[in-house]
Every structure is written in C-alpha cells, then in structure tokens.
PDB file of N, CA and C in Angstrom:
ATOM      1  N   MET A1191       0.620  -7.849   2.131  1.00  0.00           N
ATOM      2  CA  MET A1191       0.603  -6.407   2.314  1.00  0.00           C
ATOM      3  C   MET A1191       0.967  -6.020   3.737  1.00  0.00           C
ATOM      4  N   LYS A1192       0.637  -6.834   4.699  1.00  0.00           N
ATOM      5  CA  LYS A1192       0.893  -6.476   6.075  1.00  0.00           C
ATOM      6  C   LYS A1192       2.374  -6.460   6.410  1.00  0.00           C
ATOM      7  N   ASN A1193       3.210  -7.232   5.681  1.00  0.00           N
ATOM      8  CA  ASN A1193       4.623  -7.253   5.992  1.00  0.00           C
ATOM      9  C   ASN A1193       5.409  -6.172   5.242  1.00  0.00           C
ATOM     10  N   CYS A1194       4.757  -5.383   4.414  1.00  0.00           N
ATOM     11  CA  CYS A1194       5.396  -4.267   3.734  1.00  0.00           C
ATOM     12  C   CYS A1194       5.471  -3.089   4.694  1.00  0.00           C
ATOM     13  N   LYS A1195       6.646  -2.510   4.840  1.00  0.00           N
ATOM     14  CA  LYS A1195       6.793  -1.364   5.732  1.00  0.00           C
ATOM     15  C   LYS A1195       7.110  -0.136   4.902  1.00  0.00           C
ATOM     16  N   LEU A1196       6.108   0.670   4.672  1.00  0.00           N
ATOM     17  CA  LEU A1196       6.266   1.916   3.941  1.00  0.00           C
ATOM     18  C   LEU A1196       6.318   3.046   4.954  1.00  0.00           C
ATOM     19  N   ILE A1197       7.333   3.859   4.879  1.00  0.00           N
ATOM     20  CA  ILE A1197       7.459   4.987   5.785  1.00  0.00           C
ATOM     21  C   ILE A1197       6.515   6.100   5.335  1.00  0.00           C
ATOM     22  N   CYS A1198       5.841   6.724   6.299  1.00  0.00           N
ATOM     23  CA  CYS A1198       4.956   7.851   5.976  1.00  0.00           C
ATOM     24  C   CYS A1198       5.749   8.940   5.265  1.00  0.00           C
ATOM     25  N   CYS A1199       5.143   9.567   4.278  1.00  0.00           N
ATOM     26  CA  CYS A1199       5.830  10.634   3.549  1.00  0.00           C
ATOM     27  C   CYS A1199       5.004  11.915   3.565  1.00  0.00           C
ATOM     28  N   GLU A1200       5.682  13.020   3.427  1.00  0.00           N
ATOM     29  CA  GLU A1200       5.031  14.318   3.470  1.00  0.00           C
ATOM     30  C   GLU A1200       4.218  14.610   2.220  1.00  0.00           C
ATOM     31  N   LYS A1201       4.274  13.716   1.226  1.00  0.00           N
ATOM     32  CA  LYS A1201       3.516  13.895  -0.011  1.00  0.00           C
ATOM     33  C   LYS A1201       2.009  13.849   0.260  1.00  0.00           C
ATOM     34  N   CYS A1202       1.607  13.084   1.274  1.00  0.00           N
ATOM     35  CA  CYS A1202       0.198  12.960   1.620  1.00  0.00           C
ATOM     36  C   CYS A1202      -0.302  14.254   2.256  1.00  0.00           C
ATOM     37  N   GLN A1203      -1.463  14.727   1.810  1.00  0.00           N
ATOM     38  CA  GLN A1203      -1.975  15.992   2.320  1.00  0.00           C
ATOM     39  C   GLN A1203      -2.463  15.913   3.763  1.00  0.00           C
ATOM     40  N   ILE A1204      -2.640  14.697   4.295  1.00  0.00           N
ATOM     41  CA  ILE A1204      -3.028  14.578   5.698  1.00  0.00           C
ATOM     42  C   ILE A1204      -1.857  14.175   6.600  1.00  0.00           C
ATOM     43  N   PHE A1205      -0.639  14.223   6.066  1.00  0.00           N
ATOM     44  CA  PHE A1205       0.551  13.799   6.801  1.00  0.00           C
ATOM     45  C   PHE A1205       0.641  14.452   8.181  1.00  0.00           C
ATOM     46  N   TRP A1206       0.471  15.753   8.253  1.00  0.00           N
ATOM     47  CA  TRP A1206       0.659  16.484   9.518  1.00  0.00           C
ATOM     48  C   TRP A1206      -0.551  16.384  10.441  1.00  0.00           C
ATOM     49  N   THR A1207      -1.692  15.966   9.943  1.00  0.00           N
ATOM     50  CA  THR A1207      -2.890  15.893  10.782  1.00  0.00           C
ATOM     51  C   THR A1207      -3.397  14.465  10.966  1.00  0.00           C
ATOM     52  N   CYS A1208      -2.673  13.492  10.480  1.00  0.00           N
ATOM     53  CA  CYS A1208      -3.101  12.088  10.544  1.00  0.00           C
ATOM     54  C   CYS A1208      -3.119  11.607  12.001  1.00  0.00           C
ATOM     55  N   GLU A1209      -4.290  11.212  12.468  1.00  0.00           N
ATOM     56  CA  GLU A1209      -4.435  10.743  13.842  1.00  0.00           C
ATOM     57  C   GLU A1209      -3.657   9.454  14.085  1.00  0.00           C
ATOM     58  N   THR A1210      -3.628   8.568  13.098  1.00  0.00           N
ATOM     59  CA  THR A1210      -2.891   7.313  13.234  1.00  0.00           C
ATOM     60  C   THR A1210      -1.409   7.591  13.409  1.00  0.00           C
ATOM     61  N   LYS A1211      -0.870   8.497  12.591  1.00  0.00           N
ATOM     62  CA  LYS A1211       0.550   8.854  12.670  1.00  0.00           C
ATOM     63  C   LYS A1211       0.882   9.452  14.040  1.00  0.00           C
ATOM     64  N   TRP A1212       0.057  10.365  14.533  1.00  0.00           N
ATOM     65  CA  TRP A1212       0.306  11.000  15.833  1.00  0.00           C
ATOM     66  C   TRP A1212       0.148  10.003  16.975  1.00  0.00           C
ATOM     67  N   TYR A1213      -0.826   9.133  16.880  1.00  0.00           N
ATOM     68  CA  TYR A1213      -1.035   8.105  17.899  1.00  0.00           C
ATOM     69  C   TYR A1213       0.202   7.225  18.025  1.00  0.00           C
ATOM     70  N   ARG A1214       0.707   6.772  16.888  1.00  0.00           N
ATOM     71  CA  ARG A1214       1.913   5.936  16.892  1.00  0.00           C
ATOM     72  C   ARG A1214       3.122   6.706  17.395  1.00  0.00           C
ATOM     73  N   GLY A1215       3.238   7.952  16.982  1.00  0.00           N
ATOM     74  CA  GLY A1215       4.366   8.785  17.400  1.00  0.00           C
ATOM     75  C   GLY A1215       4.404   9.002  18.899  1.00  0.00           C
ATOM     76  N   GLU A1216       3.255   9.201  19.492  1.00  0.00           N
ATOM     77  CA  GLU A1216       3.179   9.402  20.939  1.00  0.00           C
ATOM     78  C   GLU A1216       3.623   8.166  21.709  1.00  0.00           C
ATOM     79  N   ARG A1217       3.484   7.016  21.111  1.00  0.00           N
ATOM     80  CA  ARG A1217       3.868   5.763  21.758  1.00  0.00           C
ATOM     81  C   ARG A1217       5.243   5.266  21.333  1.00  0.00           C
ATOM     82  N   GLY A1218       5.935   6.043  20.518  1.00  0.00           N
ATOM     83  CA  GLY A1218       7.278   5.675  20.068  1.00  0.00           C
ATOM     84  C   GLY A1218       7.286   4.536  19.062  1.00  0.00           C
ATOM     85  N   GLU A1219       6.154   4.300  18.403  1.00  0.00           N
ATOM     86  CA  GLU A1219       6.065   3.238  17.404  1.00  0.00           C
ATOM     87  C   GLU A1219       6.623   3.725  16.066  1.00  0.00           C
ATOM     88  N   GLU A1220       6.859   2.786  15.168  1.00  0.00           N
ATOM     89  CA  GLU A1220       7.382   3.116  13.845  1.00  0.00           C
ATOM     90  C   GLU A1220       6.414   3.994  13.065  1.00  0.00           C
ATOM     91  N   ASP A1221       6.976   4.832  12.219  1.00  0.00           N
ATOM     92  CA  ASP A1221       6.198   5.755  11.387  1.00  0.00           C
ATOM     93  C   ASP A1221       5.869   5.057  10.063  1.00  0.00           C
ATOM     94  N   ILE A1222       4.939   4.119  10.137  1.00  0.00           N
ATOM     95  CA  ILE A1222       4.590   3.293   8.980  1.00  0.00           C
ATOM     96  C   ILE A1222       3.331   3.813   8.299  1.00  0.00           C
ATOM     97  N   CYS A1223       3.380   3.873   6.988  1.00  0.00           N
ATOM     98  CA  CYS A1223       2.235   4.306   6.192  1.00  0.00           C
ATOM     99  C   CYS A1223       1.099   3.295   6.355  1.00  0.00           C
ATOM    100  N   CYS A1224      -0.115   3.794   6.275  1.00  0.00           N
ATOM    101  CA  CYS A1224      -1.272   2.913   6.424  1.00  0.00           C
ATOM    102  C   CYS A1224      -2.342   3.314   5.408  1.00  0.00           C
ATOM    103  N   PRO A1225      -3.402   2.536   5.283  1.00  0.00           N
ATOM    104  CA  PRO A1225      -4.448   2.824   4.295  1.00  0.00           C
ATOM    105  C   PRO A1225      -5.141   4.176   4.454  1.00  0.00           C
ATOM    106  N   VAL A1226      -4.959   4.865   5.567  1.00  0.00           N
ATOM    107  CA  VAL A1226      -5.544   6.191   5.760  1.00  0.00           C
ATOM    108  C   VAL A1226      -4.879   7.199   4.809  1.00  0.00           C
ATOM    109  N   CYS A1227      -3.638   6.957   4.472  1.00  0.00           N
ATOM    110  CA  CYS A1227      -2.861   7.863   3.603  1.00  0.00           C
ATOM    111  C   CYS A1227      -3.499   7.969   2.215  1.00  0.00           C
ATOM    112  N   ASN A1228      -3.503   9.160   1.685  1.00  0.00           N
ATOM    113  CA  ASN A1228      -4.062   9.397   0.351  1.00  0.00           C
ATOM    114  C   ASN A1228      -3.260   8.711  -0.753  1.00  0.00           C
ATOM    115  N   PHE A1229      -1.991   8.434  -0.504  1.00  0.00           N
ATOM    116  CA  PHE A1229      -1.118   7.835  -1.512  1.00  0.00           C
ATOM    117  C   PHE A1229      -0.735   6.400  -1.180  1.00  0.00           C
ATOM    118  N   TYR A1230      -1.410   5.781  -0.226  1.00  0.00           N
ATOM    119  CA  TYR A1230      -1.041   4.434   0.225  1.00  0.00           C
ATOM    120  C   TYR A1230      -0.971   3.440  -0.933  1.00  0.00           C
ATOM    121  N   ARG A1231      -2.019   3.367  -1.717  1.00  0.00           N
ATOM    122  CA  ARG A1231      -2.044   2.409  -2.845  1.00  0.00           C
ATOM    123  C   ARG A1231      -0.939   2.701  -3.854  1.00  0.00           C
ATOM    124  N   GLU A1232      -0.760   3.967  -4.175  1.00  0.00           N
ATOM    125  CA  GLU A1232       0.284   4.366  -5.131  1.00  0.00           C
ATOM    126  C   GLU A1232       1.673   3.970  -4.607  1.00  0.00           C
ATOM    127  N   CYS A1233       1.929   4.252  -3.344  1.00  0.00           N
ATOM    128  CA  CYS A1233       3.221   3.917  -2.748  1.00  0.00           C
ATOM    129  C   CYS A1233       3.409   2.410  -2.639  1.00  0.00           C
ATOM    130  N   LEU A1234       2.331   1.694  -2.303  1.00  0.00           N
ATOM    131  CA  LEU A1234       2.408   0.245  -2.186  1.00  0.00           C
ATOM    132  C   LEU A1234       2.725  -0.387  -3.537  1.00  0.00           C
ATOM    133  N   ASP A1235       2.082   0.093  -4.602  1.00  0.00           N
ATOM    134  CA  ASP A1235       2.369  -0.417  -5.945  1.00  0.00           C
ATOM    135  C   ASP A1235       3.826  -0.161  -6.330  1.00  0.00           C
ATOM    136  N   LYS A1236       4.310   1.032  -6.026  1.00  0.00           N
ATOM    137  CA  LYS A1236       5.712   1.373  -6.319  1.00  0.00           C
ATOM    138  C   LYS A1236       6.652   0.464  -5.532  1.00  0.00           C
ATOM    139  N   PHE A1237       6.348   0.231  -4.269  1.00  0.00           N
ATOM    140  CA  PHE A1237       7.151  -0.636  -3.417  1.00  0.00           C
ATOM    141  C   PHE A1237       7.215  -2.050  -3.989  1.00  0.00           C
ATOM    142  N   LYS A1238       6.069  -2.572  -4.408  1.00  0.00           N
ATOM    143  CA  LYS A1238       6.009  -3.923  -4.973  1.00  0.00           C
ATOM    144  C   LYS A1238       6.817  -4.022  -6.264  1.00  0.00           C
ATOM    145  N   ARG A1239       6.712  -2.986  -7.110  1.00  0.00           N
ATOM    146  CA  ARG A1239       7.473  -2.962  -8.365  1.00  0.00           C
ATOM    147  C   ARG A1239       8.975  -2.989  -8.090  1.00  0.00           C
ATOM    148  N   LEU A1240       9.417  -2.154  -7.168  1.00  0.00           N
ATOM    149  CA  LEU A1240      10.842  -2.089  -6.834  1.00  0.00           C
ATOM    150  C   LEU A1240      11.331  -3.402  -6.244  1.00  0.00           C
ATOM    151  N   LYS A1241      10.497  -4.025  -5.442  1.00  0.00           N
ATOM    152  CA  LYS A1241      10.863  -5.306  -4.835  1.00  0.00           C
ATOM    153  C   LYS A1241      11.025  -6.379  -5.905  1.00  0.00           C
ATOM    154  N   LYS A1242      10.084  -6.420  -6.877  1.00  0.00           N
ATOM    155  CA  LYS A1242      10.173  -7.385  -7.976  1.00  0.00           C
ATOM    156  C   LYS A1242      11.451  -7.168  -8.788  1.00  0.00           C
ATOM    157  N   GLU A1243      11.751  -5.895  -9.069  1.00  0.00           N
ATOM    158  CA  GLU A1243      12.947  -5.574  -9.846  1.00  0.00           C
ATOM    159  C   GLU A1243      14.214  -6.004  -9.120  1.00  0.00           C
ATOM    160  N   SER A1244      14.251  -5.827  -7.806  1.00  0.00           N
ATOM    161  CA  SER A1244      15.446  -6.213  -7.060  1.00  0.00           C
ATOM    162  C   SER A1244      15.606  -7.726  -7.021  1.00  0.00           C
ATOM    163  N   VAL A1245      14.485  -8.447  -6.961  1.00  0.00           N
ATOM    164  CA  VAL A1245      14.532  -9.918  -6.984  1.00  0.00           C
ATOM    165  C   VAL A1245      15.056 -10.390  -8.330  1.00  0.00           C
ATOM    166  N   LYS A1246      14.580  -9.779  -9.425  1.00  0.00           N
ATOM    167  CA  LYS A1246      15.055 -10.146 -10.757  1.00  0.00           C
ATOM    168  C   LYS A1246      16.534  -9.838 -10.916  1.00  0.00           C
ATOM    169  N   ALA A1247      16.995  -8.728 -10.379  1.00  0.00           N
ATOM    170  CA  ALA A1247      18.406  -8.346 -10.493  1.00  0.00           C
ATOM    171  C   ALA A1247      19.296  -9.326  -9.716  1.00  0.00           C
ATOM    172  N   LYS A1248      18.822  -9.824  -8.595  1.00  0.00           N
ATOM    173  CA  LYS A1248      19.593 -10.780  -7.796  1.00  0.00           C
ATOM    174  C   LYS A1248      19.718 -12.122  -8.499  1.00  0.00           C
ATOM    175  N   LYS A1249      18.706 -12.488  -9.303  1.00  0.00           N
ATOM    176  CA  LYS A1249      18.723 -13.767 -10.011  1.00  0.00           C
ATOM    177  C   LYS A1249      19.729 -13.763 -11.161  1.00  0.00           C
ATOM    178  N   LYS A1250      20.045 -12.594 -11.691  1.00  0.00           N
ATOM    179  CA  LYS A1250      20.964 -12.519 -12.843  1.00  0.00           C
ATOM    180  C   LYS A1250      22.385 -12.711 -12.436  1.00  0.00           C
TER     181      LYS A1250
END
C-alpha cells in the first residue's frame, strides 16, 4: 500500500481543509492521497483493480 501513489481528489469533502494536504503543499511535496481522506479505501481498491486489469492485459 505504501508504494501506491493516489493523487488527492476533490471528491473528498475534506479536500480543501485537509491539514496533511496543506502541509505537503507548503513544502512542495507531492499531492498524494492518504488515509485521512474520506475516500482513501474506495480509491485504493479502484487503483488495485485497475492495476490487476492492466497486468492481465499485458499478459495476453
């Protein structure tokens, strides 16, 4: 899970007030989604599904 890089999205209701996001932004760090996000698990599951599908497509 730590090597997955999910970009923060505006779908999360705390997107504009997320302290983690602002902290990283002030330091010029990547805008990576984290477990604080309301949709983190949902997005992570979607990311994993898409990754599996792309691996299967490459094998064909």
